[in-house]
Amino acid sequence: MNIFKQMFKSLYSPKDISLYRFHGIGKTILYVFLLTLLSVIPTVYYISAAVINGLDAAQTAVKEQFPKFTIENGKLEAQQVAPIIINHDDFAIIFDSTGKVNEDDLSNEDNAIAFLHNEIFFVAGGNIQSYPYSMFTFPITNSDLQKFLDTLDSVTGIILVIMAIFIYIFSVGMKFIEISIYALFGLLFKNMTGKNLQYRHLWRMAAYSVTLPTIFFTIMAALQTSVLNGFLINWFASLLVLFLAIKEVPKRKQN
C-alpha cells in the first residue's frame, strides 16, 4: 500500500492500523521519518522567516537607527535617554542601554532581538534565550557588529540548512521515544483486552496511531494557533487511537 494512503487511513481507521502490525519494521520506520518530516515543516519555515527578517532588520537598525555604542566589561554603553524599539515585519529590535527594559518586557514578543544593558536576548516563537555581554572578551562597537551581521548574512543559507537538519533529527529522536512509550502502554491495553500481541506489533501500531494528533498539531502550527494543554491532548489522542486499534485485533481462537 502507498505510504500516503496509509497515512490517510491512519487518520480515521483503527481497523487499518491494527492490520499494519504485520508490516516490516523498515517500512514502519520510513513512515515515522516521513510523518516527522511533515510535522517540522511549519516550524522550520517560521523560524527561517524569523531569522531572515531579523537579520535584515538588524542590519538596517545598526546602520541607520542605533546610536554609537560600545559593549565592554559586560555592559552596553551608549548615549541615549530612552529605549529604541523597532518593529519590522513581525520582528522587533530593542536597543536599551539605560536599563529600563528587562526580560519581563519581552514576554509579549514572538520574534525579537534585544540589546539590553547587561545581556542580549533572542526571542523566537515566544521562547527567550539570553547571553551575557561578559562572554565577550573584547570591546564591540557599531562597526564590529555591522561586519559580523554582514558575514552572517553571507552564510545564512548554510545556517538555515544546518538548523533545519538539527530540528528534524531531534524531532525524529523524540518521535521514536514517544512511540516506544506508547507501545509500553499498548502492553497494558492488550492485557486488558485479552489480545495476543507482542511488543513489536504494538510498536508498529503505535507508529501509525500518532498520525492523527501529529497532523492536527502540524496544521495548528502552520496556522500559528496555540492549543491549550496540547501535550496532554497529543498523548490522550495517540493512546486512544492505539487502544481502539488493539480492540480491532481478533482474539486467538480457543481449542
Short mmCIF file of C-alpha atoms in Angstrom, two decimals:
data_model
loop_
_atom_site.label_atom_id
_atom_site.label_comp_id
_atom_site.label_asym_id
_atom_site.label_seq_id
_atom_site.Cartn_x
_atom_site.Cartn_y
_atom_site.Cartn_z
CA MET A 1 0.00 0.00 0.00
CA ASN A 2 1.18 3.53 -0.81
CA ILE A 3 2.66 5.23 2.25
CA PHE A 4 0.47 8.32 1.80
CA LYS A 5 -2.62 6.12 1.57
CA GLN A 6 -1.54 4.51 4.83
CA MET A 7 -1.22 7.96 6.36
CA PHE A 8 -4.71 8.90 5.20
CA LYS A 9 -6.27 5.70 6.56
CA SER A 10 -4.41 6.12 9.84
CA LEU A 11 -6.29 9.38 10.38
CA TYR A 12 -9.64 7.65 10.84
CA SER A 13 -9.38 3.85 10.75
CA PRO A 14 -8.18 1.93 13.84
CA LYS A 15 -9.04 -1.27 11.94
CA ASP A 16 -6.45 -0.50 9.27
CA ILE A 17 -3.92 0.46 11.94
CA SER A 18 -4.43 -2.96 13.52
CA LEU A 19 -3.52 -4.58 10.18
CA TYR A 20 -0.32 -2.53 9.89
CA ARG A 21 1.15 -4.63 12.71
CA PHE A 22 2.22 -7.09 10.03
CA HIS A 23 4.28 -4.50 8.13
CA GLY A 24 8.05 -4.81 8.05
CA ILE A 25 9.91 -2.72 10.61
CA GLY A 26 11.78 -0.90 7.85
CA LYS A 27 8.54 0.30 6.26
CA THR A 28 7.24 1.48 9.63
CA ILE A 29 10.45 3.36 10.41
CA LEU A 30 10.26 5.03 6.99
CA TYR A 31 6.71 6.07 7.83
CA VAL A 32 7.87 7.67 11.09
CA PHE A 33 10.59 9.59 9.24
CA LEU A 34 8.06 10.88 6.69
CA LEU A 35 5.47 11.81 9.33
CA THR A 36 8.09 13.68 11.34
CA LEU A 37 9.31 15.48 8.22
CA LEU A 38 5.81 16.78 7.56
CA SER A 39 5.41 17.83 11.19
CA VAL A 40 8.54 20.02 11.28
CA ILE A 41 7.85 21.93 8.04
CA PRO A 42 5.86 24.76 9.72
CA THR A 43 8.45 25.11 12.50
CA VAL A 44 11.37 25.26 10.07
CA TYR A 45 9.52 27.71 7.82
CA TYR A 46 8.60 30.18 10.55
CA ILE A 47 11.99 30.03 12.24
CA SER A 48 13.73 30.55 8.90
CA ALA A 49 11.47 33.50 8.10
CA ALA A 50 12.16 34.98 11.54
CA VAL A 51 15.93 34.61 11.10
CA ILE A 52 15.90 36.21 7.64
CA ASN A 53 13.62 39.08 8.67
CA GLY A 54 15.50 39.57 11.91
CA LEU A 55 18.89 39.69 10.22
CA ASP A 56 17.64 42.17 7.62
CA ALA A 57 16.09 44.35 10.31
CA ALA A 58 19.21 44.17 12.49
CA GLN A 59 21.46 45.26 9.62
CA THR A 60 19.22 48.25 8.88
CA ALA A 61 18.94 49.18 12.55
CA VAL A 62 22.67 49.08 13.23
CA LYS A 63 23.42 51.17 10.13
CA GLU A 64 20.69 53.78 10.47
CA GLN A 65 18.95 53.76 13.83
CA PHE A 66 21.28 52.66 16.62
CA PRO A 67 23.33 55.32 18.42
CA LYS A 68 27.07 54.84 18.70
CA PHE A 69 27.69 52.21 21.33
CA THR A 70 30.35 50.06 22.95
CA ILE A 71 29.98 46.67 24.59
CA GLU A 72 32.77 46.39 27.13
CA ASN A 73 33.26 44.93 30.61
CA GLY A 74 29.95 43.12 30.33
CA LYS A 75 27.86 46.25 29.71
CA LEU A 76 26.24 48.09 26.81
CA GLU A 77 27.22 51.75 26.86
CA ALA A 78 25.56 54.38 24.63
CA GLN A 79 24.34 57.96 24.71
CA GLN A 80 20.56 57.52 24.95
CA VAL A 81 17.80 58.61 27.29
CA ALA A 82 15.05 56.22 26.18
CA PRO A 83 14.91 52.69 24.72
CA ILE A 84 14.77 52.30 20.94
CA ILE A 85 12.10 49.85 19.73
CA ILE A 86 11.92 48.97 16.03
CA ASN A 87 9.19 46.76 14.55
CA HIS A 88 9.93 45.17 11.19
CA ASP A 89 7.70 42.50 9.60
CA ASP A 90 6.58 40.90 12.89
CA PHE A 91 10.12 41.13 14.22
CA ALA A 92 11.10 43.53 16.99
CA ILE A 93 14.52 45.00 17.68
CA ILE A 94 15.09 46.64 21.04
CA PHE A 95 18.13 48.70 21.98
CA ASP A 96 18.35 49.89 25.56
CA SER A 97 21.50 50.84 27.42
CA THR A 98 19.51 52.65 30.11
CA GLY A 99 18.31 49.53 31.93
CA LYS A 100 14.63 50.47 31.59
CA VAL A 101 13.74 47.34 29.58
CA ASN A 102 14.07 43.93 31.25
CA GLU A 103 13.37 40.29 30.38
CA ASP A 104 9.75 40.50 31.59
CA ASP A 105 9.07 43.17 28.97
CA LEU A 106 9.98 40.67 26.23
CA SER A 107 7.30 38.15 27.21
CA ASN A 108 4.82 39.66 24.75
CA GLU A 109 7.19 39.37 21.79
CA ASP A 110 7.04 36.38 19.42
CA ASN A 111 10.24 37.14 17.49
CA ALA A 112 12.75 39.72 18.65
CA ILE A 113 16.33 40.59 19.43
CA ALA A 114 17.01 42.86 22.38
CA PHE A 115 20.30 44.59 23.17
CA LEU A 116 19.82 45.40 26.85
CA HIS A 117 22.17 46.84 29.43
CA ASN A 118 23.84 43.60 30.57
CA GLU A 119 22.62 40.93 28.14
CA ILE A 120 21.47 40.27 24.62
CA PHE A 121 18.16 38.43 24.26
CA PHE A 122 16.87 36.37 21.34
CA VAL A 123 13.15 35.60 21.13
CA ALA A 124 11.92 33.00 18.61
CA GLY A 125 8.39 31.69 18.67
CA GLY A 126 7.93 33.19 22.12
CA ASN A 127 10.95 31.34 23.55
CA ILE A 128 13.52 33.62 25.16
CA GLN A 129 17.25 32.92 25.23
CA SER A 130 19.80 35.29 26.81
CA TYR A 131 23.57 35.70 26.60
CA PRO A 132 25.53 37.99 28.93
CA TYR A 133 27.93 40.50 27.40
CA SER A 134 30.59 39.22 29.80
CA MET A 135 31.11 36.31 27.39
CA PHE A 136 32.80 38.78 25.03
CA THR A 137 36.44 39.21 25.98
CA PHE A 138 36.99 42.22 23.71
CA PRO A 139 35.15 45.52 23.10
CA ILE A 140 32.45 45.58 20.40
CA THR A 141 31.34 48.72 18.55
CA ASN A 142 28.83 49.57 15.82
CA SER A 143 31.27 48.78 13.05
CA ASP A 144 32.23 45.45 14.61
CA LEU A 145 28.59 44.42 14.87
CA GLN A 146 27.90 45.56 11.31
CA LYS A 147 30.77 43.47 9.95
CA PHE A 148 29.54 40.46 11.92
CA LEU A 149 25.99 40.85 10.57
CA ASP A 150 27.28 41.18 7.01
CA THR A 151 29.30 37.99 7.44
CA LEU A 152 26.29 36.24 8.96
CA ASP A 153 24.13 37.35 6.05
CA SER A 154 26.51 35.73 3.56
CA VAL A 155 26.18 32.31 5.22
CA THR A 156 22.50 32.49 6.22
CA GLY A 157 21.54 29.76 3.76
CA ILE A 158 24.05 27.31 5.24
CA ILE A 159 22.99 28.17 8.79
CA LEU A 160 19.32 27.60 7.98
CA VAL A 161 20.02 24.22 6.36
CA ILE A 162 22.04 23.08 9.38
CA MET A 163 19.31 24.35 11.69
CA ALA A 164 16.60 22.51 9.73
CA ILE A 165 18.60 19.26 9.81
CA PHE A 166 19.16 19.62 13.56
CA ILE A 167 15.44 20.27 14.20
CA TYR A 168 14.49 17.28 12.06
CA ILE A 169 16.95 14.87 13.68
CA PHE A 170 15.91 15.99 17.16
CA SER A 171 12.22 15.64 16.27
CA VAL A 172 12.76 12.16 14.82
CA GLY A 173 14.51 11.07 18.01
CA MET A 174 11.69 12.43 20.17
CA LYS A 175 9.08 10.76 17.96
CA PHE A 176 10.77 7.36 18.30
CA ILE A 177 10.90 7.75 22.08
CA GLU A 178 7.24 8.80 22.13
CA ILE A 179 6.18 5.80 20.03
CA SER A 180 8.19 3.42 22.21
CA ILE A 181 6.41 4.72 25.33
CA TYR A 182 3.02 4.35 23.65
CA ALA A 183 3.91 0.75 22.79
CA LEU A 184 4.57 0.12 26.50
CA PHE A 185 1.07 1.37 27.26
CA GLY A 186 -0.03 -0.97 24.50
CA LEU A 187 1.17 -3.91 26.58
CA LEU A 188 -1.29 -2.85 29.27
CA PHE A 189 -4.08 -2.40 26.73
CA LYS A 190 -3.52 -5.80 25.14
CA ASN A 191 -3.71 -7.47 28.57
CA MET A 192 -6.92 -5.59 29.32
CA THR A 193 -8.49 -6.71 26.05
CA GLY A 194 -7.02 -10.21 26.04
CA LYS A 195 -5.34 -9.83 22.64
CA ASN A 196 -2.36 -11.90 21.53
CA LEU A 197 0.14 -9.18 20.64
CA GLN A 198 3.86 -8.77 21.10
CA TYR A 199 5.75 -5.53 21.71
CA ARG A 200 6.97 -5.43 18.11
CA HIS A 201 3.36 -5.49 16.90
CA LEU A 202 2.38 -2.77 19.34
CA TRP A 203 5.30 -0.57 18.31
CA ARG A 204 4.21 -0.71 14.68
CA MET A 205 0.62 0.07 15.62
CA ALA A 206 1.74 2.93 17.87
CA ALA A 207 3.74 4.41 14.99
CA TYR A 208 0.55 4.74 12.96
CA SER A 209 -1.60 5.74 15.93
CA VAL A 210 0.27 9.04 16.31
CA THR A 211 -0.77 10.12 12.81
CA LEU A 212 -3.99 11.93 13.76
CA PRO A 213 -2.60 14.12 16.58
CA THR A 214 0.63 14.75 14.64
CA ILE A 215 -1.22 16.01 11.57
CA PHE A 216 -3.58 18.05 13.75
CA PHE A 217 -0.76 19.83 15.58
CA THR A 218 1.10 20.33 12.29
CA ILE A 219 -1.93 22.18 10.91
CA MET A 220 -2.20 24.24 14.10
CA ALA A 221 1.50 25.12 13.84
CA ALA A 222 1.05 26.14 10.21
CA LEU A 223 -1.82 28.41 11.27
CA GLN A 224 0.30 29.66 14.20
CA THR A 225 -2.50 28.69 16.57
CA SER A 226 -1.63 27.51 20.05
CA VAL A 227 -3.59 24.61 21.55
CA LEU A 228 -4.36 24.68 25.26
CA ASN A 229 -2.93 21.60 27.01
CA GLY A 230 -1.55 20.40 23.68
CA PHE A 231 0.82 17.92 25.32
CA LEU A 232 -1.99 16.14 27.14
CA ILE A 233 -4.26 16.19 24.09
CA ASN A 234 -1.49 14.67 21.97
CA TRP A 235 -0.91 11.81 24.41
CA PHE A 236 -4.60 11.18 25.02
CA ALA A 237 -5.44 11.08 21.30
CA SER A 238 -2.50 8.81 20.45
CA LEU A 239 -3.26 6.34 23.25
CA LEU A 240 -6.97 6.36 22.43
CA VAL A 241 -6.33 5.51 18.77
CA LEU A 242 -3.86 2.79 19.82
CA PHE A 243 -6.42 1.33 22.24
CA LEU A 244 -9.11 1.29 19.55
CA ALA A 245 -6.68 -0.35 17.11
CA ILE A 246 -5.83 -3.05 19.65
CA LYS A 247 -9.53 -3.73 20.15
CA GLU A 248 -9.81 -4.37 16.40
CA VAL A 249 -7.30 -7.23 16.62
CA PRO A 250 -9.22 -10.51 16.65
CA LYS A 251 -8.80 -12.72 19.69
CA ARG A 252 -6.97 -16.02 19.29
CA LYS A 253 -9.46 -18.86 18.92
CA GLN A 254 -9.67 -21.25 21.82
CA ASN A 255 -9.34 -25.00 21.02
#
